[in-house]
Tab-separated table of C-alpha atoms in Angstrom:
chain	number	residue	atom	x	y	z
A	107	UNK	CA	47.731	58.373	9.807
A	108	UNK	CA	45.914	58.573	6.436
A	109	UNK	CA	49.348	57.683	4.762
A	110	UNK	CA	49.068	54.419	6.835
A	111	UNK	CA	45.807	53.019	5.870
A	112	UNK	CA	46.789	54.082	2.348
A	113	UNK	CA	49.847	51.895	2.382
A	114	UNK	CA	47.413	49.039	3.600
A	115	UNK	CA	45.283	49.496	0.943
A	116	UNK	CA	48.149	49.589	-1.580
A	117	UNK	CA	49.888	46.576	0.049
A	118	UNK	CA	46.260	44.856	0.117
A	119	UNK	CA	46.064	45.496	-3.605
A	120	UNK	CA	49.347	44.657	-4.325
A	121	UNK	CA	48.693	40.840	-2.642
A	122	UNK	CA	45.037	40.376	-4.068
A	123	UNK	CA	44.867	40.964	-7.616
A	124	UNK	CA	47.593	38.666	-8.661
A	125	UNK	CA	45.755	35.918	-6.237
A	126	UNK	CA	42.470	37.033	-7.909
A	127	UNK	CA	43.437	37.157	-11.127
A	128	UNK	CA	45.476	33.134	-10.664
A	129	UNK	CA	41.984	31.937	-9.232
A	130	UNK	CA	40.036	33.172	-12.581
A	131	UNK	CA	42.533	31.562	-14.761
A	132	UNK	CA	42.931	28.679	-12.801
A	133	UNK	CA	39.554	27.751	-12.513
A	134	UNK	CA	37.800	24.800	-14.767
A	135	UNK	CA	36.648	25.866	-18.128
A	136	UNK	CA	34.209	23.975	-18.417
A	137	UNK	CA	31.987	20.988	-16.237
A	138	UNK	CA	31.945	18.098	-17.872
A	139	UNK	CA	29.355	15.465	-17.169
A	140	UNK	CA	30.849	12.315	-15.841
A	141	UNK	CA	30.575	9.163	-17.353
A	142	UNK	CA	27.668	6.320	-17.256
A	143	UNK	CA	27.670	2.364	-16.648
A	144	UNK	CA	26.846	2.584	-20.410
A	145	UNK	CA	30.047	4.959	-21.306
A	146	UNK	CA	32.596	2.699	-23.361
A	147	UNK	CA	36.230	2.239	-21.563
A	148	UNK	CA	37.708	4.725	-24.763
A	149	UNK	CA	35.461	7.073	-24.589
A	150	UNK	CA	35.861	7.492	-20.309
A	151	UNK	CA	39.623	8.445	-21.796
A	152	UNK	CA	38.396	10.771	-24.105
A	153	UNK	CA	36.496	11.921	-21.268
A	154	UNK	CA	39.359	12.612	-19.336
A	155	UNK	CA	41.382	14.332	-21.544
A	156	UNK	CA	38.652	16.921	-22.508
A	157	UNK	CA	38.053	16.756	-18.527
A	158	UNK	CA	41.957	17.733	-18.428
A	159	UNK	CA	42.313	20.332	-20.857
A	160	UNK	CA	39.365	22.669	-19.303
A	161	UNK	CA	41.424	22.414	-16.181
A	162	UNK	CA	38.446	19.682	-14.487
A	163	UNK	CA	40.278	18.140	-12.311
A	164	UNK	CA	37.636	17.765	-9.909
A	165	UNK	CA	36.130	15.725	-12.851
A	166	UNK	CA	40.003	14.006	-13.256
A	167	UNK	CA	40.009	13.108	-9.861
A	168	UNK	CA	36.222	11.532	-9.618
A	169	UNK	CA	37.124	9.335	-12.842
A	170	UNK	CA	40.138	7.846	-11.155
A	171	UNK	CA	40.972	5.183	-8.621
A	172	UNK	CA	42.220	6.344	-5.218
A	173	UNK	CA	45.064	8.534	-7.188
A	174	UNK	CA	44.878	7.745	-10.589
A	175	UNK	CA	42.963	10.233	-12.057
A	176	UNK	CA	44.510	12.982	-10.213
A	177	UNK	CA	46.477	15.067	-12.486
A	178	UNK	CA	48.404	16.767	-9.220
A	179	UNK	CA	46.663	20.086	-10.125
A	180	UNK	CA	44.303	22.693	-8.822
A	181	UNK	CA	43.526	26.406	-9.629
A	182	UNK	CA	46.858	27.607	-8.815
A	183	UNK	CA	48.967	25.689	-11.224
A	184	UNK	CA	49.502	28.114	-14.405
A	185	UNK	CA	50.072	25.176	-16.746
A	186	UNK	CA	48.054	22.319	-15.786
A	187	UNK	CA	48.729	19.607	-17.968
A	188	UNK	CA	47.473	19.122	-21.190
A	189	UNK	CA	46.359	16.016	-23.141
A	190	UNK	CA	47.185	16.792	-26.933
A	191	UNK	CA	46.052	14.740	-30.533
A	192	UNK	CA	44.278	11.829	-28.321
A	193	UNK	CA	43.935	8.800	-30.688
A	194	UNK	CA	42.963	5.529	-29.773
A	195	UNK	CA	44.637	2.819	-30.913
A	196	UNK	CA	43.076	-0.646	-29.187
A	197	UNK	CA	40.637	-1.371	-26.280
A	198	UNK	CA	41.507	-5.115	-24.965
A	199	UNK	CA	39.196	-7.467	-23.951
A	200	UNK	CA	37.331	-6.989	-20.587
A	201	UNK	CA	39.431	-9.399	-18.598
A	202	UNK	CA	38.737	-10.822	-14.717
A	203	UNK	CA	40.841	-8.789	-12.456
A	204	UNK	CA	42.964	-11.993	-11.149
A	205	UNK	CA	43.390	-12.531	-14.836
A	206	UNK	CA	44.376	-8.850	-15.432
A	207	UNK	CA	46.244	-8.779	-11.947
A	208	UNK	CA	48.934	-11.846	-13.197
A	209	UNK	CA	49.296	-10.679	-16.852
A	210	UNK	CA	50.047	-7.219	-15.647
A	211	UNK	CA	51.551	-8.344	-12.780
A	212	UNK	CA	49.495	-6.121	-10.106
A	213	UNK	CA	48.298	-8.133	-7.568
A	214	UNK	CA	45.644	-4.609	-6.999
A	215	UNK	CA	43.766	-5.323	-9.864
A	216	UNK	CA	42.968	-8.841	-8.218
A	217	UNK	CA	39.938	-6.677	-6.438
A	218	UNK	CA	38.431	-6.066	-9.617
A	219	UNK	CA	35.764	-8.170	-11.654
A	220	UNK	CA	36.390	-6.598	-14.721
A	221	UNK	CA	39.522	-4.966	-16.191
A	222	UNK	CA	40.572	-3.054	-19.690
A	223	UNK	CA	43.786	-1.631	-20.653
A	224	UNK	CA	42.858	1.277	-23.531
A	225	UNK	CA	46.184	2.261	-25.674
A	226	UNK	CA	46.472	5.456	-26.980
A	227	UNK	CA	48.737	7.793	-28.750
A	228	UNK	CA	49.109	11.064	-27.550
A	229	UNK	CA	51.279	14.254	-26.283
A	230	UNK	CA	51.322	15.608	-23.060
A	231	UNK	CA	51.279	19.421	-22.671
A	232	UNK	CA	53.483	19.558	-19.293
A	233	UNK	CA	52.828	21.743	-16.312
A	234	UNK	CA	55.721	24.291	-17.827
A	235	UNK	CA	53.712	24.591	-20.716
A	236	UNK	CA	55.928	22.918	-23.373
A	237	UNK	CA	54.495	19.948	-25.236
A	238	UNK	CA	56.572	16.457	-24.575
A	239	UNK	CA	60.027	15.987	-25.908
A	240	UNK	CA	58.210	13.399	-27.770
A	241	UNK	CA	54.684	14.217	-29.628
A	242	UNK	CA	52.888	11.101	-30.022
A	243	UNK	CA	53.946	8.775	-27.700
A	244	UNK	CA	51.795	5.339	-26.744
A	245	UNK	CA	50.055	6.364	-23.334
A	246	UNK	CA	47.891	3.711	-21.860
A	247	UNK	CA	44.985	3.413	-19.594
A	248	UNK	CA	43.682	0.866	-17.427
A	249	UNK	CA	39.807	0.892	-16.342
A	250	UNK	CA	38.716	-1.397	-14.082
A	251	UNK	CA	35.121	-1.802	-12.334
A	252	UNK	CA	33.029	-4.032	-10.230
A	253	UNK	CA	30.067	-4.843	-12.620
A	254	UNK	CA	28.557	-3.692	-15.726
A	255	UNK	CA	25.852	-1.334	-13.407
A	256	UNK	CA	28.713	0.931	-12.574
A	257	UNK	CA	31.090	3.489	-14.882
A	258	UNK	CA	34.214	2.576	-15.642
A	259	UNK	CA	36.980	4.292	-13.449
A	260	UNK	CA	41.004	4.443	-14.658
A	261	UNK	CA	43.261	2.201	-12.239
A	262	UNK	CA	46.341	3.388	-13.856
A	263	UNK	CA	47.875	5.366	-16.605
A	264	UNK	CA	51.351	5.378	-17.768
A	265	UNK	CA	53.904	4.900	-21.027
A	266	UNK	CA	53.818	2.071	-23.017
C-alpha cells in the first residue's frame, strides 16, 4: 500500500512542476500603468509594446477595442509575441470617425468622435519564438476615442 501512495506522489510531481514551473514563466514581468486622457496616440503604442514584451496582456487587452489589443496570449503560451525595434514613423491628424470610417473604409469607426492611425516600423517576435521573416516591416495602429477626457484605445492593428 505504501508503494501506492508513493506512485501518487510521484505521478503528482510528475504533472505539477512542469505546470508550476509554465505559470512562473508565463506570468507578466512587469505591471505597467495604463495610459491617461493626456497620453499621446504614439506613445499608447509604445505602451503596448513594452505592455507586450513583459508578457501584460491583461494590460494588451485593457488598451484595446473589443479584440484589438488582445495579443491571443496568456501564461501558458511559451513564446508570447514580441514587439521588436518599435519606431514611429507618423501620427495622422485626429480625424471624425465618419471621416476616418469612409477613408478607411470601416463603417465601425463611424462610432467614434475622434480617430488616429499611428505608423510604425517594427518586427514581430512570433509565438515560436523566431523574429518575422521580415525585420522592419510598416505595422500600423489605429486609436480611436470618444472625447479628449478619455485615453486613447487601439481599434485596429495590422500591415501596411
Amino acid at each position: 500500500m505504501r508503494w501506492y501512495w508513493g506512485m501518487l506522489l510521484a505521478i503528482a510531481l510528475i504533472v505539477a512542476v512542469p505546470i508550476g514551473a509554465l505559470w512562473l514563466w508565463g506570468r507578466p514581468r512587469a505591471h505597467l500603468a495604463l495610459p491617461t486622457a493626456a497620453t499621446p496616440p504614439a506613445e499608447v503604442v509604445r505602451t503596448y509594446a513594452r505592455a507586450m514584451n513583459a508578457r501584460d496582456f491583461g494590460a494588451c487587452k485593457h488598451m484595446g477595442v473589443g479584440d484589438a489589443g488582445d495579443p491571443v496570449a496568456d501564461w501558458s503560451t511559451l513564446h508570447g509575441p514580441q514587439i521588436l525595434d518599435l519606431k514611429i514613423d507618423g501620427v495622422s491628424r485626429v480625424m471624425s470617425g465618419p471621416k476616418a470610417a469612409k477613408r478607411q473604409y470601416d463603417r465601425g469607426l463611424k462610432r467614434w468622435n475622434e480617430v488616429v492611425e499611428v505608423d510604425t516600423t517594427e518586427t514581430l517576435k512570433n509565438f515560436d519564438g523566431t523574429p518575422d521573416p521580415e525585420p522592419g516591416h510598416v505595422f500600423s495602429f489605429v486609436l480611436v476615442r470618444h472625447d479628449a477626457s478619455q485615453p486613447w484605445r487601439i481599434y485596429s492593428a495590422g500591415e501596411g
